[in-house]
């Protein structure tokens, strides 16, 4: 149990800005297993977003409550996935070889592709959430953050890590065992039950299709994925999640 708690907090301290507890033991060997807790980290992130929205919506207009919820999410994660999305936009938008794409993605500067991409991403995310009822949005946020992180994390088992040099995410890129992979998938799918109707489990299909197509795209250009690719995949899968949910409301 203690070992699993150490692995959990190892992942949580990487995926969010929640500090690693002083009483826990950090070991480098735990990092590759920590990815299995990515969906549970998503549950926590989505839970915070839902709570901020719920409390804000009591006192403020709906649109401001949505914005504050999005801000809370970015603060809690340190905008980790948004940063990955911008790096992917810059790298794949400005590079034409594997080496150049990886070089651009590693650059800390943000280019035109990254800025343009994040503007459209945030606008789309905002209007998707704004289109969901206030009663349902908290549950959507919890499920979306968990499910899309699971989908993005499956890249670890379905694709190879593209970088050969050391990077911040490399220790989290080793393939999961079958048991850990199944655990990650189940904890990512289970929150869909919060949406109150079995039809919403269909959301996993377009979400995973999004991950599949992005994975093929990454393979084509860089023969694998990077930590930035996981972040970008999560962000785009989140958009697909909201769009699919809104589409299913009519059926």
Coordinates of N, CA and C in Angstrom, one line a residue:
X1 N 0.8 -1.2 0.0 CA 0.0 0.0 0.0 C 0.9 1.3 0.0
X2 N 1.9 1.3 0.8 CA 2.8 2.4 0.9 C 3.5 2.7 -0.4
X3 N 3.9 1.6 -1.1 CA 4.6 1.7 -2.4 C 3.6 2.3 -3.4
X4 N 2.4 1.9 -3.4 CA 1.4 2.4 -4.3 C 1.1 3.9 -4.1
X5 N 1.1 4.3 -2.8 CA 0.9 5.7 -2.4 C 2.1 6.5 -2.9
X6 N 3.3 6.0 -2.8 CA 4.5 6.7 -3.3 C 4.4 6.8 -4.8
X7 N 4.0 5.8 -5.5 CA 3.8 5.9 -7.0 C 2.8 6.9 -7.3
X8 N 1.6 6.9 -6.6 CA 0.6 7.8 -6.9 C 1.0 9.3 -6.7
X9 N 1.7 9.5 -5.6 CA 2.1 10.9 -5.4 C 3.2 11.3 -6.3
X10 N 4.0 10.4 -6.8 CA 5.1 10.6 -7.8 C 4.4 11.2 -9.0
X11 N 3.3 10.5 -9.5 CA 2.6 10.9 -10.7 C 1.9 12.2 -10.4
X12 N 1.2 12.3 -9.3 CA 0.4 13.5 -9.0 C 1.3 14.8 -9.0
X13 N 2.5 14.7 -8.4 CA 3.4 15.8 -8.3 C 3.9 16.2 -9.7
X14 N 3.9 15.2 -10.7 CA 4.4 15.5 -12.0 C 3.2 16.1 -12.9
X15 N 2.0 15.5 -12.7 CA 0.9 15.9 -13.6 C 0.2 17.2 -13.1
X16 N 0.5 17.5 -11.8 CA -0.1 18.8 -11.2 C 0.9 19.5 -10.4
X17 N 0.5 20.6 -9.9 CA 1.4 21.4 -9.0 C 1.3 21.0 -7.5
X18 N 0.5 20.0 -7.3 CA 0.4 19.5 -5.9 C 1.7 18.9 -5.4
X19 N 2.3 19.5 -4.4 CA 3.6 19.1 -3.9 C 3.7 17.6 -3.5
X20 N 4.9 17.0 -3.6 CA 5.1 15.7 -3.2 C 5.2 15.7 -1.6
X21 N 4.4 14.8 -1.0 CA 4.3 14.9 0.5 C 5.7 14.6 1.1
X22 N 6.0 15.2 2.2 CA 7.3 15.0 2.9 C 7.4 13.6 3.5
X23 N 6.2 13.0 3.9 CA 6.3 11.7 4.5 C 6.5 10.6 3.5
X24 N 6.2 10.9 2.2 CA 6.3 9.8 1.2 C 7.8 9.7 0.7
X25 N 8.1 8.6 0.1 CA 9.4 8.3 -0.4 C 9.4 8.3 -1.9
X26 N 10.3 9.2 -2.4 CA 10.4 9.3 -3.9 C 11.6 8.4 -4.4
X27 N 11.2 7.6 -5.4 CA 12.2 6.8 -6.0 C 12.1 6.9 -7.5
X28 N 13.2 7.0 -8.2 CA 13.1 7.2 -9.7 C 12.4 6.0 -10.3
X29 N 12.6 4.8 -9.7 CA 12.0 3.6 -10.3 C 10.4 3.7 -10.3
X30 N 9.8 4.5 -9.5 CA 8.4 4.6 -9.5 C 7.8 5.4 -10.7
X31 N 8.7 6.2 -11.3 CA 8.1 7.1 -12.3 C 7.5 6.5 -13.5
X32 N 8.0 5.3 -13.9 CA 7.4 4.7 -15.1 C 6.1 4.1 -14.8
X33 N 5.8 3.7 -13.6 CA 4.5 3.2 -13.2 C 3.5 4.3 -12.9
X34 N 3.9 5.5 -12.6 CA 3.1 6.6 -12.2 C 2.0 7.0 -13.3
X35 N 2.3 6.7 -14.5 CA 1.4 7.0 -15.6 C 0.1 6.4 -15.5
X36 N 0.0 5.2 -14.8 CA -1.3 4.5 -14.6 C -2.2 5.4 -13.8
X37 N -1.7 6.3 -13.0 CA -2.6 7.2 -12.2 C -2.9 8.5 -12.9
X38 N -2.6 8.6 -14.2 CA -3.0 9.8 -15.0 C -4.5 10.1 -14.9
X39 N -5.3 9.0 -15.2 CA -6.8 9.3 -15.1 C -7.3 9.8 -13.7
X40 N -6.7 9.2 -12.7 CA -7.1 9.6 -11.3 C -6.6 11.0 -11.0
X41 N -5.5 11.4 -11.5 CA -5.0 12.8 -11.4 C -6.1 13.7 -12.2
X42 N -6.6 13.1 -13.3 CA -7.6 13.9 -14.0 C -8.9 14.0 -13.2
X43 N -9.2 13.0 -12.4 CA -10.4 13.1 -11.6 C -10.2 14.2 -10.6
X44 N -9.0 14.3 -10.0 CA -8.8 15.4 -9.0 C -8.8 16.8 -9.7
X45 N -8.2 16.9 -10.9 CA -8.2 18.1 -11.6 C -9.6 18.5 -12.0
X46 N -10.3 17.5 -12.6 CA -11.7 17.8 -12.9 C -12.6 18.1 -11.7
X47 N -12.3 17.5 -10.6 CA -13.1 17.8 -9.4 C -12.8 19.2 -8.9
X48 N -11.6 19.7 -9.0 CA -11.3 21.1 -8.6 C -12.0 22.0 -9.6
X49 N -11.9 21.7 -10.9 CA -12.6 22.6 -11.9 C -14.1 22.6 -11.6
X50 N -14.7 21.5 -11.3 CA -16.1 21.4 -11.0 C -16.5 22.2 -9.8
X51 N -15.7 22.1 -8.8 CA -16.0 22.8 -7.5 C -15.9 24.3 -7.7
X52 N -14.8 24.8 -8.4 CA -14.7 26.2 -8.7 C -15.8 26.7 -9.5
X53 N -16.2 25.9 -10.5 CA -17.4 26.3 -11.3 C -18.7 26.4 -10.5
X54 N -18.9 25.4 -9.7 CA -20.1 25.3 -8.9 C -20.2 26.5 -7.9
X55 N -19.1 26.8 -7.2 CA -19.1 27.9 -6.2 C -19.2 29.3 -6.9
X56 N -18.5 29.4 -8.0 CA -18.5 30.7 -8.8 C -19.9 31.0 -9.4
X57 N -20.5 29.9 -9.8 CA -21.8 30.1 -10.5 C -22.9 30.5 -9.5
X58 N -22.7 30.3 -8.2 CA -23.7 30.8 -7.3 C -23.7 32.3 -7.2
X59 N -22.5 32.9 -7.4 CA -22.4 34.4 -7.2 C -22.2 35.2 -8.5
X60 N -21.7 34.5 -9.5 CA -21.3 35.2 -10.7 C -22.1 34.6 -11.9
X61 N -22.1 35.4 -13.0 CA -22.7 34.9 -14.3 C -22.1 33.6 -14.7
X62 N -22.9 32.8 -15.5 CA -22.4 31.5 -15.9 C -21.1 31.6 -16.7
X63 N -21.0 32.5 -17.6 CA -19.8 32.6 -18.5 C -18.5 32.9 -17.6
X64 N -18.6 33.7 -16.6 CA -17.5 34.0 -15.7 C -17.1 32.8 -14.9
X65 N -18.1 32.0 -14.5 CA -17.9 30.8 -13.7 C -17.1 29.8 -14.6
X66 N -17.5 29.7 -15.8 CA -16.7 28.8 -16.8 C -15.3 29.2 -16.9
X67 N -15.1 30.5 -17.1 CA -13.7 31.0 -17.2 C -12.9 30.8 -16.0
X68 N -13.4 31.0 -14.8 CA -12.7 30.8 -13.5 C -12.4 29.3 -13.4
X69 N -13.3 28.4 -13.8 CA -13.0 27.0 -13.7 C -11.9 26.6 -14.6
X70 N -11.8 27.2 -15.8 CA -10.7 26.9 -16.7 C -9.4 27.5 -16.2
X71 N -9.4 28.6 -15.5 CA -8.2 29.2 -14.9 C -7.7 28.3 -13.8
X72 N -8.7 27.8 -13.0 CA -8.3 26.9 -11.9 C -7.6 25.7 -12.4
X73 N -8.1 25.1 -13.5 CA -7.5 23.9 -14.1 C -6.0 24.2 -14.5
X74 N -5.8 25.4 -15.2 CA -4.5 25.7 -15.7 C -3.5 26.0 -14.5
X75 N -4.0 26.6 -13.5 CA -3.2 26.8 -12.3 C -2.8 25.5 -11.6
X76 N -3.8 24.6 -11.5 CA -3.5 23.3 -10.8 C -2.5 22.5 -11.6
X77 N -2.6 22.5 -12.9 CA -1.6 21.7 -13.7 C -0.4 22.4 -14.1
X78 N -0.3 23.8 -13.8 CA 0.8 24.5 -14.3 C 0.7 24.7 -15.8
X79 N -0.5 24.6 -16.4 CA -0.7 24.6 -17.8 C 0.2 23.6 -18.6
X80 N 0.5 22.5 -17.9 CA 1.4 21.5 -18.5 C 0.9 21.0 -19.9
X81 N -0.4 20.7 -20.0 CA -0.8 20.2 -21.3 C -1.0 21.2 -22.3
X82 N -1.4 22.4 -21.9 CA -1.5 23.6 -22.8 C -0.1 23.9 -23.4
X83 N 0.9 23.8 -22.6 CA 2.3 24.1 -23.0 C 2.7 23.0 -24.0
X84 N 2.3 21.8 -23.8 CA 2.6 20.7 -24.7 C 1.9 20.9 -26.0
X85 N 0.7 21.3 -26.0 CA -0.1 21.6 -27.2 C 0.6 22.7 -28.0
X86 N 1.0 23.8 -27.4 CA 1.7 24.9 -28.1 C 3.0 24.4 -28.7
X87 N 3.7 23.6 -28.0 CA 5.0 23.1 -28.5 C 4.7 22.2 -29.7
X88 N 3.7 21.4 -29.7 CA 3.4 20.5 -30.8 C 2.9 21.4 -32.0
X89 N 2.1 22.4 -31.8 CA 1.7 23.3 -32.9 C 2.9 23.9 -33.5
X90 N 3.9 24.4 -32.7 CA 5.1 25.0 -33.3 C 6.0 24.0 -34.0
X91 N 6.2 22.9 -33.3 CA 7.1 21.9 -33.9 C 6.6 21.3 -35.2
X92 N 5.3 20.8 -35.2 CA 4.8 20.2 -36.4 C 4.4 21.3 -37.5
X93 N 4.1 22.5 -37.0 CA 3.8 23.5 -38.0 C 5.0 24.1 -38.6
X94 N 6.2 24.2 -37.9 CA 7.4 24.8 -38.5 C 8.5 23.9 -38.9
X95 N 8.4 22.6 -38.6 CA 9.5 21.7 -38.9 C 9.1 20.7 -40.0
X96 N 10.1 20.3 -40.8 CA 9.8 19.4 -41.9 C 10.6 18.1 -41.8
X97 N 11.5 18.0 -40.7 CA 12.2 16.7 -40.5 C 12.0 16.4 -39.0
X98 N 12.2 15.1 -38.7 CA 12.1 14.7 -37.3 C 13.0 15.6 -36.4
X99 N 14.2 15.7 -36.8 CA 15.2 16.5 -36.0 C 14.8 17.9 -35.7
X100 N 14.3 18.5 -36.8 CA 13.9 20.0 -36.7 C 12.6 20.1 -35.8
X101 N 11.6 19.2 -36.0 CA 10.4 19.2 -35.2 C 10.7 19.1 -33.7
X102 N 11.6 18.1 -33.4 CA 11.9 17.9 -32.0 C 12.7 19.1 -31.4
X103 N 13.6 19.6 -32.3 CA 14.3 20.8 -31.8 C 13.4 22.0 -31.5
X104 N 12.4 22.2 -32.4 CA 11.5 23.3 -32.1 C 10.7 23.1 -30.9
X105 N 10.2 21.8 -30.7 CA 9.4 21.5 -29.6 C 10.1 21.7 -28.2
X106 N 11.4 21.5 -28.3 CA 12.2 21.6 -27.1 C 12.6 23.1 -26.8
X107 N 12.4 24.0 -27.8 CA 12.7 25.4 -27.6 C 11.6 26.0 -26.7
X108 N 12.1 26.8 -25.7 CA 11.1 27.3 -24.7 C 10.3 28.5 -25.3
X109 N 10.8 29.1 -26.4 CA 10.1 30.2 -27.0 C 8.8 29.7 -27.7
X110 N 7.8 30.5 -27.7 CA 6.5 30.2 -28.4 C 6.4 30.9 -29.7
X111 N 6.0 30.2 -30.8 CA 5.9 30.8 -32.1 C 4.5 31.1 -32.5
X112 N 4.4 31.5 -33.7 CA 3.0 31.9 -34.2 C 2.1 30.7 -34.3
X113 N 2.6 29.5 -34.6 CA 1.7 28.4 -34.6 C 1.1 28.1 -33.3
X114 N 2.0 28.1 -32.3 CA 1.6 27.9 -30.9 C 0.6 28.9 -30.4
X115 N 0.9 30.1 -30.6 CA -0.1 31.2 -30.1 C -1.4 31.1 -30.8
X116 N -1.4 30.9 -32.1 CA -2.7 30.7 -32.9 C -3.4 29.5 -32.4
X117 N -2.7 28.4 -32.2 CA -3.4 27.2 -31.8 C -4.0 27.3 -30.4
X118 N -3.3 27.9 -29.5 CA -3.8 27.9 -28.1 C -5.0 28.9 -28.0
X119 N -5.0 29.9 -28.9 CA -6.2 30.9 -28.9 C -7.4 30.1 -29.3
X120 N -7.3 29.4 -30.4 CA -8.5 28.6 -30.9 C -8.9 27.5 -30.0
X121 N -7.9 26.9 -29.3 CA -8.2 25.8 -28.4 C -9.0 26.3 -27.2
X122 N -8.5 27.4 -26.6 CA -9.2 28.0 -25.4 C -10.6 28.5 -25.8
X123 N -10.7 29.1 -26.9 CA -12.0 29.6 -27.4 C -13.0 28.4 -27.6
X124 N -12.5 27.4 -28.2 CA -13.4 26.2 -28.5 C -13.8 25.6 -27.2
X125 N -12.8 25.4 -26.3 CA -13.1 24.8 -25.0 C -14.1 25.6 -24.2
X126 N -13.9 26.9 -24.2 CA -14.9 27.8 -23.5 C -16.3 27.7 -24.0
X127 N -16.4 27.8 -25.4 CA -17.8 27.8 -25.9 C -18.4 26.4 -25.8
X128 N -17.6 25.3 -25.8 CA -18.2 24.0 -25.5 C -18.7 23.9 -24.1
X129 N -18.0 24.3 -23.2 CA -18.4 24.3 -21.8 C -19.6 25.2 -21.5
X130 N -19.6 26.4 -22.2 CA -20.6 27.4 -22.1 C -22.0 26.8 -22.7
X131 N -21.9 25.8 -23.6 CA -23.0 25.3 -24.2 C -23.7 24.1 -23.4
X132 N -23.0 23.8 -22.3 CA -23.5 22.7 -21.4 C -24.2 23.3 -20.2
X133 N -25.3 22.7 -19.8 CA -26.1 23.2 -18.7 C -25.3 23.3 -17.4
X134 N -25.6 24.2 -16.6 CA -24.9 24.4 -15.3 C -25.0 23.2 -14.4
X135 N -26.2 22.5 -14.5 CA -26.4 21.4 -13.6 C -25.5 20.2 -14.0
X136 N -25.2 20.1 -15.3 CA -24.5 18.9 -15.8 C -23.0 19.2 -16.0
X137 N -22.6 20.5 -16.1 CA -21.2 20.8 -16.4 C -20.2 20.2 -15.4
X138 N -20.5 20.3 -14.0 CA -19.5 19.8 -13.1 C -19.2 18.3 -13.3
X139 N -20.2 17.5 -13.7 CA -20.0 16.1 -13.9 C -19.2 15.9 -15.2
X140 N -19.5 16.7 -16.2 CA -18.8 16.7 -17.5 C -17.3 16.9 -17.3
X141 N -17.0 17.9 -16.5 CA -15.6 18.3 -16.2 C -14.9 17.2 -15.6
X142 N -15.5 16.5 -14.6 CA -14.8 15.4 -13.9 C -14.5 14.3 -14.9
X143 N -15.5 13.9 -15.6 CA -15.4 12.8 -16.6 C -14.4 13.1 -17.7
X144 N -14.5 14.3 -18.2 CA -13.7 14.7 -19.4 C -12.2 14.7 -19.0
X145 N -11.9 15.3 -17.9 CA -10.5 15.3 -17.5 C -9.9 14.0 -17.2
X146 N -10.7 13.0 -16.7 CA -10.2 11.7 -16.4 C -10.1 10.9 -17.7
X147 N -11.1 10.9 -18.5 CA -11.2 10.0 -19.7 C -10.2 10.5 -20.8
X148 N -10.0 11.8 -21.0 CA -9.1 12.2 -22.0 C -7.6 12.0 -21.6
X149 N -7.3 12.0 -20.3 CA -6.0 11.7 -19.8 C -5.7 10.2 -20.0
X150 N -6.7 9.4 -19.8 CA -6.5 8.0 -20.1 C -6.2 7.8 -21.5
X151 N -7.0 8.4 -22.4 CA -6.8 8.2 -23.8 C -5.4 8.7 -24.3
X152 N -5.0 9.8 -23.8 CA -3.6 10.3 -24.1 C -2.5 9.4 -23.6
X153 N -2.7 8.9 -22.4 CA -1.7 8.1 -21.8 C -1.5 6.7 -22.5
X154 N -2.5 6.3 -23.3 CA -2.3 5.0 -24.0 C -1.2 5.1 -25.0
X155 N -0.8 6.3 -25.4 CA 0.3 6.5 -26.3 C 1.6 5.8 -25.8
X156 N 1.7 5.7 -24.5 CA 2.8 5.1 -23.8 C 3.0 3.6 -24.3
X157 N 1.8 2.9 -24.4 CA 1.9 1.5 -24.7 C 1.7 1.2 -26.2
X158 N 1.1 2.2 -27.0 CA 0.9 1.9 -28.4 C 2.0 2.5 -29.3
X159 N 2.8 3.4 -28.8 CA 3.8 4.0 -29.6 C 5.2 4.1 -28.9
X160 N 6.2 4.4 -29.6 CA 7.6 4.5 -29.1 C 7.9 5.9 -28.7
X161 N 8.7 6.1 -27.7 CA 9.2 7.4 -27.3 C 10.1 7.9 -28.4
X162 N 10.0 9.1 -28.8 CA 10.7 9.6 -30.0 C 12.1 10.2 -29.7
X163 N 12.2 10.7 -28.5 CA 13.5 11.4 -28.1 C 14.5 10.3 -27.6
X164 N 15.8 10.6 -28.0 CA 16.8 9.7 -27.5 C 17.6 10.3 -26.3
X165 N 17.6 11.6 -26.2 CA 18.3 12.3 -25.1 C 17.4 12.4 -23.9
X166 N 17.9 12.8 -22.8 CA 17.1 12.9 -21.6 C 16.1 14.0 -21.7
X167 N 14.9 13.8 -21.2 CA 13.9 14.9 -21.1 C 13.1 14.7 -19.9
X168 N 12.3 15.7 -19.6 CA 11.5 15.7 -18.3 C 10.6 14.5 -18.3
X169 N 10.0 14.1 -19.4 CA 9.0 13.1 -19.4 C 9.5 11.7 -19.7
X170 N 10.8 11.6 -20.0 CA 11.2 10.3 -20.5 C 11.1 9.2 -19.4
X171 N 11.2 9.5 -18.2 CA 11.0 8.5 -17.1 C 9.6 8.0 -17.0
X172 N 8.7 8.7 -17.6 CA 7.3 8.4 -17.6 C 6.8 7.7 -18.9
X173 N 7.8 7.4 -19.7 CA 7.5 6.9 -21.1 C 7.6 5.4 -21.3
X174 N 8.0 4.7 -20.2 CA 8.1 3.2 -20.4 C 6.8 2.6 -20.4
X175 N 6.7 1.5 -21.2 CA 5.4 0.8 -21.3 C 4.9 0.3 -20.0
X176 N 3.6 0.3 -19.8 CA 3.0 -0.2 -18.6 C 2.8 -1.7 -18.8
X177 N 2.8 -2.4 -17.6 CA 2.4 -3.8 -17.7 C 0.9 -4.0 -18.1
X178 N 0.5 -5.2 -18.4 CA -0.9 -5.4 -18.9 C -1.8 -5.0 -17.7
X179 N -1.5 -5.4 -16.5 CA -2.3 -5.1 -15.4 C -2.5 -3.6 -15.1
X180 N -1.4 -2.9 -15.1 CA -1.4 -1.5 -14.9 C -2.1 -0.8 -16.1
X181 N -2.0 -1.3 -17.3 CA -2.6 -0.7 -18.4 C -4.1 -0.8 -18.3
X182 N -4.6 -2.0 -17.9 CA -6.0 -2.3 -17.7 C -6.6 -1.4 -16.6
X183 N -5.8 -1.2 -15.5 CA -6.2 -0.4 -14.4 C -6.4 1.1 -14.9
X184 N -5.5 1.5 -15.7 CA -5.5 2.9 -16.2 C -6.7 3.1 -17.1
X185 N -7.0 2.1 -18.0 CA -8.1 2.3 -18.9 C -9.5 2.3 -18.1
X186 N -9.6 1.4 -17.2 CA -10.8 1.3 -16.4 C -11.1 2.5 -15.6
X187 N -10.1 3.1 -15.0 CA -10.2 4.3 -14.1 C -10.5 5.5 -15.0
X188 N -10.1 5.4 -16.3 CA -10.4 6.5 -17.2 C -11.8 6.4 -17.8
X189 N -12.3 5.2 -18.0 CA -13.7 5.0 -18.6 C -14.8 5.1 -17.5
X190 N -14.5 4.7 -16.3 CA -15.5 4.6 -15.2 C -16.2 6.0 -15.0
X191 N -15.5 7.1 -15.0 CA -16.2 8.4 -14.7 C -17.3 8.7 -15.7
X192 N -17.3 8.1 -16.8 CA -18.4 8.4 -17.8 C -19.8 8.0 -17.2
X193 N -19.8 7.1 -16.2 CA -21.0 6.8 -15.5 C -21.6 8.0 -14.8
X194 N -20.8 9.0 -14.5 CA -21.4 10.2 -13.8 C -22.3 11.0 -14.7
X195 N -22.3 10.7 -16.0 CA -23.1 11.5 -16.9 C -24.5 11.1 -17.0
X196 N -24.9 10.0 -16.3 CA -26.3 9.6 -16.1 C -27.0 8.9 -17.1
X197 N -26.3 8.5 -18.2 CA -27.0 7.8 -19.3 C -26.0 6.9 -20.0
X198 N -26.3 5.7 -20.3 CA -25.3 4.7 -20.8 C -24.9 5.2 -22.2
X199 N -25.7 6.0 -22.9 CA -25.3 6.4 -24.3 C -24.0 7.2 -24.3
X200 N -23.7 7.9 -23.1 CA -22.6 8.7 -23.1 C -21.2 7.9 -23.0
X201 N -21.3 6.6 -22.8 CA -20.1 5.8 -22.9 C -19.6 5.8 -24.3
X202 N -20.5 6.1 -25.3 CA -20.1 6.2 -26.7 C -19.0 7.3 -26.9
X203 N -18.9 8.2 -26.0 CA -17.9 9.3 -26.1 C -16.5 8.7 -26.2
X204 N -16.3 7.5 -25.6 CA -14.9 7.0 -25.7 C -14.5 6.7 -27.1
X205 N -15.5 6.4 -28.0 CA -15.1 6.0 -29.4 C -14.4 7.2 -30.1
X206 N -15.1 8.4 -30.3 CA -14.4 9.5 -31.0 C -13.2 10.0 -30.2
X207 N -13.2 9.9 -28.9 CA -12.1 10.3 -28.1 C -10.9 9.5 -28.4
X208 N -11.1 8.2 -28.4 CA -9.9 7.3 -28.8 C -9.6 7.4 -30.2
X209 N -10.5 7.6 -31.1 CA -10.2 7.8 -32.5 C -9.3 9.0 -32.7
X210 N -9.6 10.1 -31.9 CA -8.8 11.3 -32.0 C -7.3 10.9 -31.6
X211 N -7.2 10.2 -30.5 CA -5.9 9.8 -30.1 C -5.2 8.9 -31.1
X212 N -6.0 8.0 -31.7 CA -5.4 7.1 -32.8 C -4.9 7.9 -34.0
X213 N -5.6 8.8 -34.4 CA -5.2 9.6 -35.6 C -4.0 10.5 -35.3
X214 N -4.0 11.1 -34.1 CA -2.9 11.9 -33.7 C -1.6 11.0 -33.5
X215 N -1.8 9.8 -33.0 CA -0.7 8.9 -32.9 C -0.1 8.5 -34.3
X216 N -0.9 8.3 -35.3 CA -0.5 8.1 -36.6 C 0.3 9.3 -37.2
X217 N -0.2 10.4 -36.9 CA 0.4 11.7 -37.3 C 1.8 11.8 -36.7
X218 N 1.9 11.6 -35.4 CA 3.2 11.7 -34.7 C 4.2 10.7 -35.3
X219 N 3.7 9.5 -35.5 CA 4.6 8.4 -36.1 C 5.1 8.8 -37.4
X220 N 4.2 9.4 -38.2 CA 4.6 9.8 -39.6 C 5.8 10.8 -39.6
X221 N 5.8 11.7 -38.6 CA 6.8 12.8 -38.7 C 8.0 12.6 -37.7
X222 N 7.7 12.0 -36.6 CA 8.8 11.8 -35.6 C 9.0 10.4 -35.1
X223 N 8.3 9.4 -35.7 CA 8.5 8.0 -35.4 C 8.2 7.7 -33.9
X224 N 7.2 8.4 -33.4 CA 6.8 8.1 -32.0 C 6.1 9.3 -31.4
X225 N 6.3 9.5 -30.1 CA 5.7 10.5 -29.4 C 6.6 11.1 -28.4
X226 N 6.3 12.3 -27.8 CA 7.0 12.9 -26.7 C 6.1 13.3 -25.6
X227 N 6.6 13.8 -24.5 CA 5.7 14.3 -23.5 C 4.8 15.4 -24.0
X228 N 5.3 16.3 -24.9 CA 4.4 17.3 -25.5 C 3.3 16.7 -26.3
X229 N 3.6 15.6 -27.0 CA 2.5 15.0 -27.7 C 1.4 14.4 -26.8
X230 N 1.8 13.9 -25.7 CA 0.7 13.4 -24.7 C -0.1 14.6 -24.3
X231 N 0.5 15.7 -24.0 CA -0.2 16.9 -23.5 C -1.2 17.4 -24.6
X232 N -0.6 17.5 -25.9 CA -1.5 18.0 -27.0 C -2.6 17.0 -27.2
X233 N -2.4 15.7 -27.1 CA -3.4 14.7 -27.3 C -4.5 14.9 -26.3
X234 N -4.1 15.1 -25.0 CA -5.1 15.3 -24.0 C -6.0 16.5 -24.3
X235 N -5.4 17.6 -24.7 CA -6.2 18.8 -24.9 C -7.1 18.6 -26.1
X236 N -6.7 18.0 -27.2 CA -7.6 17.8 -28.3 C -8.6 16.8 -28.1
X237 N -8.3 15.7 -27.3 CA -9.3 14.7 -26.9 C -10.4 15.4 -26.0
X238 N -10.0 16.3 -25.2 CA -10.9 17.0 -24.3 C -11.9 17.8 -25.2
X239 N -11.5 18.4 -26.2 CA -12.4 19.1 -27.1 C -13.3 18.1 -27.8
X240 N -12.8 17.0 -28.3 CA -13.6 16.0 -28.9 C -14.7 15.5 -27.9
X241 N -14.3 15.3 -26.6 CA -15.2 14.9 -25.6 C -16.4 15.8 -25.5
X242 N -16.1 17.1 -25.4 CA -17.2 18.1 -25.2 C -18.1 18.1 -26.5
X243 N -17.5 18.1 -27.6 CA -18.3 18.1 -28.9 C -19.2 16.9 -29.0
X244 N -18.6 15.7 -28.7 CA -19.4 14.5 -28.7 C -20.5 14.5 -27.8
X245 N -20.3 14.9 -26.5 CA -21.3 15.0 -25.5 C -22.5 15.9 -26.0
X246 N -22.1 17.1 -26.6 CA -23.2 18.0 -27.1 C -23.9 17.4 -28.3
X247 N -23.3 16.6 -29.1 CA -23.9 15.9 -30.2 C -24.9 14.9 -29.7
X248 N -24.5 14.1 -28.7 CA -25.3 13.0 -28.2 C -26.6 13.5 -27.4
X249 N -26.5 14.8 -27.0 CA -27.7 15.3 -26.3 C -29.0 15.3 -27.1
X250 N -28.8 15.3 -28.5 CA -29.9 15.4 -29.4 C -30.5 14.0 -29.7
X251 N -29.9 12.9 -29.1 CA -30.3 11.6 -29.4 C -30.8 10.8 -28.2

